[in-house]
Coordinates of C-alpha atoms and ligand atoms in Angstrom, one line a residue:
X89 CA -66.9 116.4 -163.9
X90 CA -64.9 114.8 -167.2
X91 CA -61.3 114.4 -166.0
X92 CA -59.8 114.4 -169.5
X93 CA -61.3 117.7 -170.8
X94 CA -60.2 119.5 -167.6
X95 CA -56.9 118.5 -168.3
X96 CA -57.1 119.4 -172.0
X97 CA -58.0 122.7 -170.7
X98 CA -55.3 123.0 -168.6
X99 CA -52.8 122.1 -171.3
X100 CA -54.3 124.8 -173.6
X101 CA -54.1 127.4 -170.5
X102 CA -51.0 126.8 -169.3
X103 CA -49.1 124.4 -172.2
X104 CA -48.2 120.7 -171.8
X105 CA -46.7 119.0 -168.5
X106 CA -47.2 117.7 -165.5
X107 CA -50.3 118.4 -163.0
X108 CA -51.6 117.4 -159.9
X109 CA -55.5 117.1 -159.3
X110 CA -57.7 118.4 -156.1
X111 CA -60.6 118.6 -155.0
X112 CA -62.6 120.6 -151.9
X113 CA -66.1 120.4 -150.9
X114 CA -68.7 122.8 -150.2
X115 CA -70.9 122.5 -147.0
X116 CA -74.2 122.3 -145.6
X117 CA -75.3 122.9 -142.0
X118 CA -77.5 120.3 -140.4
X119 CA -78.3 122.6 -137.2
X120 CA -76.7 124.8 -135.0
X121 CA -77.0 128.1 -137.2
X122 CA -75.4 131.6 -136.1
X123 CA -73.2 129.5 -133.1
X124 CA -70.0 129.6 -134.4
X125 CA -68.8 132.8 -133.7
X126 CA -70.9 132.2 -129.7
X127 CA -68.8 129.6 -129.2
X128 CA -71.1 126.8 -129.2
X129 CA -72.0 123.5 -131.1
X130 CA -72.6 123.2 -134.9
X131 CA -73.3 120.3 -136.9
X132 CA -72.2 120.5 -140.6
X133 CA -70.8 118.1 -143.1
X134 CA -69.0 118.5 -146.6
X135 CA -70.8 117.5 -149.6
X136 CA -70.0 116.3 -153.0
X137 CA -70.4 119.6 -154.9
X138 CA -67.4 121.7 -154.8
X139 CA -64.4 122.8 -156.4
X140 CA -61.6 121.0 -158.3
X141 CA -58.2 122.1 -159.3
X142 CA -55.0 121.1 -161.7
X143 CA -51.9 122.4 -160.6
X144 CA -48.5 122.4 -161.4
X145 CA -45.5 124.4 -160.0
X146 CA -43.6 127.2 -162.0
X147 CA -40.0 127.7 -162.4
X148 CA -40.0 131.5 -161.5
X149 CA -42.0 133.4 -159.0
X150 CA -44.9 134.0 -160.8
X151 CA -48.4 132.7 -160.1
X152 CA -50.7 132.1 -162.5
X153 CA -54.3 131.5 -162.2
X154 CA -57.5 130.6 -164.3
X155 CA -61.2 130.0 -163.0
X156 CA -63.5 128.2 -165.5
X157 CA -66.1 130.0 -163.2
X158 CA -65.2 133.4 -163.7
X159 CA -63.9 132.7 -167.8
X160 CA -63.9 136.7 -168.6
X161 CA -61.5 137.5 -166.3
X162 CA -58.8 135.3 -167.9
X163 CA -55.4 134.4 -166.5
X164 CA -54.8 136.2 -163.5
X165 CA -51.2 136.7 -162.4
X166 CA -49.1 138.2 -160.0
X167 CA -45.8 137.1 -158.4
X168 CA -45.1 135.7 -154.7
X169 CA -43.5 139.1 -153.9
X170 CA -46.9 140.9 -154.4
X171 CA -49.2 139.4 -152.5
X172 CA -51.5 142.5 -151.2
X173 CA -55.2 142.0 -151.4
X174 CA -56.1 144.0 -154.7
X175 CA -59.4 144.4 -155.5
X176 CA -59.7 144.2 -159.4
X177 CA -58.0 140.4 -158.5
X178 CA -61.6 139.7 -157.7
X179 CA -61.8 135.6 -156.7
X180 CA -58.1 135.0 -157.0
X181 CA -57.7 137.0 -153.9
X182 CA -58.8 133.7 -152.1
X183 CA -56.0 131.9 -152.7
X184 CA -53.4 135.0 -152.8
X185 CA -54.6 135.1 -149.1
X186 CA -54.0 131.5 -148.6
X187 CA -50.2 132.3 -150.4
X188 CA -49.7 135.1 -148.2
X189 CA -50.9 133.6 -144.9
X190 CA -48.6 130.4 -145.3
X191 CA -45.3 132.4 -146.3
X192 CA -46.0 134.6 -143.5
X193 CA -46.0 131.5 -141.2
X194 CA -42.6 130.5 -142.5
X195 CA -43.8 128.4 -145.0
X196 CA -40.7 127.7 -147.7
X197 CA -42.5 129.0 -151.0
X198 CA -40.0 129.8 -153.8
X199 CA -41.5 129.2 -156.8
X200 CA -44.8 129.9 -158.6
X201 CA -47.5 128.0 -159.6
X202 CA -50.0 127.6 -162.6
X203 CA -53.3 126.4 -161.1
X204 CA -56.6 125.7 -162.8
X205 CA -59.8 125.9 -160.6
X206 CA -63.7 124.3 -161.9
X207 CA -66.4 124.7 -159.3
X208 CA -69.7 123.1 -159.2
X209 CA -71.0 124.8 -156.2
X210 CA -74.0 127.2 -157.2
X211 CA -73.0 130.6 -157.2
X212 CA -74.0 132.5 -154.2
X213 CA -75.5 129.8 -152.7
X214 CA -74.5 129.9 -149.2
X215 CA -72.8 126.5 -149.7
X216 CA -69.5 128.0 -148.9
X217 CA -67.6 128.2 -152.4
X218 CA -65.0 130.8 -150.8
X219 CA -64.3 128.4 -148.0
X220 CA -64.1 125.7 -150.8
X221 CA -61.2 127.9 -152.8
X222 CA -59.2 129.0 -149.4
X223 CA -59.1 125.2 -148.3
X224 CA -58.3 124.0 -152.0
X225 CA -55.6 126.4 -152.3
X226 CA -54.1 125.2 -148.6
X227 CA -53.8 121.6 -149.9
X228 CA -52.4 122.3 -153.3
X229 CA -50.0 124.5 -151.2
X230 CA -49.3 121.6 -148.4
X231 CA -48.8 119.0 -151.3
X232 CA -46.9 120.8 -154.1
X233 CA -44.5 122.2 -151.7
X234 CA -44.3 119.4 -149.2
X235 CA -45.4 121.7 -146.2
X236 CA -45.9 119.6 -142.8
X237 CA -48.7 121.1 -141.9
X238 CA -52.2 120.1 -139.8
X239 CA -55.2 120.1 -141.2
X240 CA -56.5 121.7 -138.2
X241 CA -53.9 124.5 -139.0
X242 CA -55.2 124.8 -142.5
X243 CA -58.7 125.4 -141.5
X244 CA -57.8 128.2 -139.1
X245 CA -55.5 129.8 -142.0
X246 CA -58.9 129.9 -144.4
X247 CA -60.8 131.6 -141.7
X248 CA -57.8 134.0 -141.3
X249 CA -58.1 134.7 -144.7
X250 CA -61.6 135.6 -144.5
X251 CA -61.5 137.9 -141.7
X252 CA -58.5 139.7 -142.0
X253 CA -57.3 139.2 -146.2
X254 CA -61.0 139.4 -147.6
X255 CA -62.4 141.3 -144.3
X256 CA -65.5 139.1 -144.1
X257 CA -66.2 138.6 -140.4
X258 CA -67.2 135.1 -140.6
X259 CA -66.8 132.2 -137.9
X260 CA -64.7 128.7 -138.1
X261 CA -68.0 126.5 -139.5
X262 CA -67.3 126.9 -142.9
X263 CA -63.7 126.2 -142.9
X264 CA -63.7 123.4 -140.8
X265 CA -66.7 121.5 -142.4
X266 CA -64.7 121.8 -145.9
X267 CA -61.2 120.9 -144.7
X268 CA -62.2 118.2 -142.0
X269 CA -65.2 116.7 -143.7
X270 CA -65.6 112.9 -144.2
X271 CA -67.8 110.7 -146.4
X272 CA -70.8 110.3 -144.8
X273 CA -70.0 111.7 -141.5
X274 CA -71.6 114.8 -139.8
X275 CA -69.1 116.9 -137.5
X276 CA -70.4 117.8 -134.2
X277 CA -68.2 120.8 -133.5
X278 CA -67.5 122.5 -130.1
X279 CA -66.8 126.1 -131.4
X280 CA -65.2 127.1 -128.3
X281 CA -62.4 124.5 -127.9
X282 CA -62.5 123.2 -131.6
X283 CA -62.9 119.7 -130.0
X284 CA -65.4 117.6 -132.5
X285 CA -67.0 114.3 -132.8
X286 CA -67.5 112.7 -136.3
X287 CA -71.5 111.1 -136.4
X288 CA -72.2 108.7 -139.2
X289 CA -74.9 110.3 -141.0
X290 CA -77.0 106.8 -141.2
X291 CA -80.4 108.4 -143.1
X292 CA -81.8 105.0 -144.2
X293 CA -84.7 105.2 -146.5
X294 CA -84.2 109.1 -146.8
X295 CA -82.3 111.8 -148.2
X296 CA -81.2 115.5 -147.9
X297 CA -82.6 117.7 -150.5
X298 CA -80.8 120.7 -150.9
X299 CA -83.0 123.9 -151.7
X300 CA -81.9 127.0 -153.1
X301 CA -83.5 129.9 -153.1
X302 CA -81.9 131.4 -156.2
X303 CA -82.2 134.8 -154.4
X304 CA -79.6 137.0 -154.7
X305 CA -77.5 137.5 -151.4
X306 CA -77.2 141.3 -151.4
X307 CA -76.9 142.8 -148.1
X308 CA -75.8 139.5 -146.5
X309 CA -72.5 140.8 -145.2
X310 CA -73.6 143.6 -143.6
X311 CA -77.2 141.8 -142.2
X312 CA -74.3 139.1 -140.9
X313 CA -72.1 141.8 -139.0
X314 CA -75.1 143.6 -138.0
X315 CA -76.3 140.1 -136.3
X316 CA -72.7 139.5 -134.8
X317 CA -73.0 143.3 -133.3
X318 CA -75.9 142.2 -131.7
X319 CA -74.9 139.3 -130.2
X320 CA -72.0 141.2 -128.8
X321 CA -74.5 143.5 -127.0
X322 CA -76.3 141.1 -125.6
X323 CA -73.3 139.5 -124.1
X324 CA -72.0 142.5 -122.4
X325 CA -75.1 143.3 -121.1
X326 CA -75.3 139.5 -119.4
X327 CA -71.7 140.2 -118.5
X328 CA -72.7 142.9 -116.2
X329 CA -73.8 140.3 -113.9
X330 CA -72.9 136.8 -115.3
X331 CA -69.1 135.4 -115.3
X332 CA -69.6 134.1 -118.7
X333 CA -67.4 134.5 -121.8
X334 CA -69.6 133.8 -124.4
X335 CA -73.3 133.3 -125.2
X336 CA -73.3 129.8 -125.4
X337 CA -71.9 129.5 -122.0
X338 CA -75.4 129.6 -120.8
X339 CA -78.0 127.1 -120.2
X340 CA -81.5 127.8 -121.3
X341 CA -82.4 127.9 -117.8
X342 CA -79.7 130.5 -117.3
X343 CA -80.6 132.5 -119.3
X344 CA -84.5 132.4 -118.8
X345 CA -83.7 133.5 -115.5
X346 CA -81.5 136.5 -116.6
X347 CA -82.5 137.7 -119.4
X348 CA -84.0 140.5 -118.5
X349 CA -80.6 142.0 -117.9
X350 CA -80.9 142.7 -121.7
X351 CA -82.9 145.6 -122.3
X352 CA -83.4 146.1 -125.8
X353 CA -86.2 143.5 -126.9
X354 CA -84.6 142.9 -130.4
X355 CA -81.1 142.1 -128.7
X356 CA -83.0 139.9 -126.1
X357 CA -84.5 137.8 -128.8
X358 CA -81.1 137.4 -130.8
X359 CA -79.4 136.2 -127.7
X360 CA -82.3 133.7 -127.0
X361 CA -82.2 132.4 -130.6
X362 CA -78.2 131.6 -129.6
X363 CA -78.7 129.8 -126.3
X364 CA -81.5 127.8 -127.5
X365 CA -80.1 126.9 -130.9
X366 CA -76.9 125.6 -128.8
X367 CA -79.1 123.5 -126.4
X368 CA -81.4 122.0 -129.9
X369 CA -77.8 121.2 -131.6
X370 CA -76.6 119.1 -129.1
X371 CA -79.9 117.5 -128.5
X372 CA -80.5 117.0 -132.2
X373 CA -77.0 115.2 -132.8
X374 CA -77.8 113.0 -129.8
X375 CA -81.3 112.1 -131.7
X376 CA -79.1 111.3 -134.5
X377 CA -76.9 109.1 -132.8
X378 CA -79.8 107.0 -131.6
X379 CA -81.1 106.7 -135.2
X380 CA -84.3 108.8 -134.1
X381 CA -84.4 110.7 -137.3
X382 CA -88.0 111.8 -136.6
X383 CA -86.7 114.0 -133.5
X384 CA -84.0 115.4 -135.3
X385 CA -86.4 116.0 -138.1
X386 CA -88.3 118.1 -135.5
X387 CA -85.3 120.0 -134.2
X388 CA -84.5 121.0 -137.7
X389 CA -87.7 122.7 -137.8
X390 CA -87.5 124.4 -134.5
X391 CA -84.2 126.1 -136.0
X392 CA -85.5 127.1 -138.3
X393 CA -88.6 129.1 -136.5
X394 CA -85.9 130.4 -134.2
X395 CA -83.9 131.6 -137.2
X396 CA -87.3 133.2 -138.6
X397 CA -88.8 134.6 -135.0
X398 CA -85.9 135.5 -133.0
X399 CA -82.6 136.1 -135.2
X400 CA -84.4 137.4 -138.4
X401 CA -82.3 135.9 -140.9
X402 CA -84.8 133.9 -143.3
X403 CA -86.6 136.2 -145.6
X404 CA -90.0 135.1 -147.7
X405 CA -88.1 132.8 -150.2
X406 CA -86.3 130.6 -147.5
X407 CA -89.5 130.8 -145.2
X408 CA -91.5 129.7 -148.7
X409 CA -89.3 127.0 -149.5
X410 CA -89.0 125.5 -145.6
X411 CA -92.9 125.7 -144.7
X412 CA -94.0 124.6 -148.0
X413 CA -91.5 121.6 -147.3
X414 CA -92.9 121.1 -143.8
X415 CA -96.4 120.5 -145.5
X416 CA -95.0 117.9 -148.1
X417 CA -95.7 114.0 -147.2
X418 CA -92.4 111.8 -146.0
X419 CA -90.8 115.1 -144.7
X420 CA -89.2 114.6 -141.5
X421 CA -87.7 118.3 -141.1
X422 CA -86.8 121.0 -143.0
X423 CA -84.7 124.6 -142.2
X424 CA -82.3 127.2 -143.9
X425 CA -78.7 126.5 -143.8
X426 CA -75.8 128.7 -143.6
X427 CA -75.9 132.7 -143.2
X428 CA -79.4 133.3 -144.4
X429 CA -80.9 136.2 -146.1
X430 CA -81.3 133.8 -149.3
X431 CA -78.9 131.2 -150.3
X432 CA -79.9 127.4 -149.3
X433 CA -82.6 125.1 -147.5
X434 CA -82.2 121.6 -146.5
X435 CA -84.7 119.0 -146.2
X436 CA -84.9 115.6 -144.7
X437 CA -87.0 114.1 -147.5
X438 CA -87.7 110.0 -148.2
X439 CA -86.2 108.7 -150.9
X440 CA -89.6 107.8 -152.6
X441 CA -91.1 111.2 -152.4
X442 CA -88.1 113.1 -153.2
X443 CA -89.6 113.5 -156.8
X444 CA -92.8 114.6 -156.0
X445 CA -91.4 116.6 -153.4
X446 CA -89.1 118.9 -155.5
X447 CA -92.1 119.2 -157.9
X448 CA -94.3 120.3 -155.2
X449 CA -92.1 122.8 -153.9
X450 CA -90.8 124.0 -157.0
X451 CA -94.1 124.5 -158.1
X452 CA -95.4 126.6 -155.1
X453 CA -92.2 128.5 -155.1
X454 CA -92.4 129.8 -158.5
X455 CA -96.0 131.3 -158.2
X456 CA -95.5 132.6 -154.6
X457 CA -92.3 134.2 -155.6
X458 CA -92.1 134.4 -159.3
X459 CA -88.8 132.7 -160.3
X460 CA -87.4 128.8 -160.0
X461 CA -85.7 127.4 -156.9
X462 CA -83.1 124.7 -157.5
X463 CA -82.9 121.6 -156.0
X464 CA -80.2 119.2 -155.6
X465 CA -79.9 115.6 -153.3
X466 CA -77.1 116.4 -151.1
X467 CA -74.3 113.5 -151.1
X468 CA -72.0 113.7 -147.9
X469 CA -68.8 113.8 -149.0
X470 CA -64.5 114.0 -148.1
X471 CA -63.2 116.9 -147.2
X472 CA -60.3 118.8 -149.4
X473 CA -58.1 116.3 -150.9
X474 CA -55.3 115.4 -153.7
X475 CA -57.2 113.2 -155.8
X476 CA -54.5 110.3 -156.7
X477 CA -54.3 109.3 -160.8
X478 CA -56.1 106.0 -160.2
X479 CA -59.0 107.9 -158.4
X480 CA -62.4 108.3 -159.9
X481 CA -64.0 111.4 -159.9
X482 CA -67.6 111.5 -158.4
X483 CA -69.4 114.0 -160.2
Ligands
GLA753 C1 -71.6 131.8 -142.5 C2 -70.6 131.8 -142.1 C3 -70.3 130.9 -140.7 C4 -71.5 130.6 -139.9 C5 -72.7 130.8 -140.5 C6 -74.3 130.9 -139.6 O1 -71.5 130.5 -143.2 O2 -69.5 131.9 -142.8 O3 -69.3 130.9 -139.9 O4 -71.3 131.8 -139.0 O5 -72.9 131.6 -141.6 O6 -74.0 129.9 -139.2

């Protein structure tokens, strides 16, 4: 990221003057998949790939937005008095939704803004570029208008925008990871209470390699909603006998003893994934806290198997990456991350083996799938923030 070129771009588009720089990360989830909307534990962290923005207040009530990731759309303009969702406004619906939500909550936002965005999260990779833009915009508004707003509140606003403005029915994990992230730290989040614990990510000689299927995530939203509906169906069936509020209220033993309440075999498997994954996440975090990376990796592998066989959200591309990764030397564990149906997987790989790992998995993926996967070594970074003048940009 070249800061002076970014500033020049801002000046070229919006004219010379003051500006402030902001950053918001993407995320990976280490384990705890399809758990956030079932009231259990997830274990994500923020990464240094993310979205940058330069922003300046205007003297009128107009908002002018430009993204280098959507050059062809040019500057998209709307007024603070017209903050309804409009399909043709494309990506700017995310910032617009955040503005609308804050204003609705009574924030004193009376002047418009110019904002230039630049993201380096690969497109459609399932690394939460939308949560990154939501929280980035939230922090821009917080700082530019001197709003007194709790970070967790901004996280909730991000999810509310996703659910009620964009109409994607996602849980809280992505916005939480992006908004609350801290360098070299993962967060064990209880999605039921939003209480969380920060766990140092001490990987020693190992590193996290992100493997991108580069598969277009078509149908992903409808499949995601289908899984949510199946979980609700499972919960209803279990509630005919059990006093539970969410699937993750069940221990594995209690689920085993009562699973016959769920008649539909597919729905039963969905619930089994949720209950076992929740238990795995807690145990995996414990292992990591003890520095037992081997056990942590083994839980990652089981998580992937459960997502493949019981929850059925992996698909050929993710399975090829992960199953090939399992066979490589120096790998402690690998699994898909995020919603699935394409997107990315992660692997814990010995530093000295990372290059040969990437070459081998890349070669096999290409021959099996017919196009290339992409690989990035993940660095675990901070959550959304303003970047002060003197601060260096990491990537
Ligand atoms: C997507 C959603 C999250 C979560 C994951 C699956 O990333 O946005 O809320 O449900 O899928 O764990």
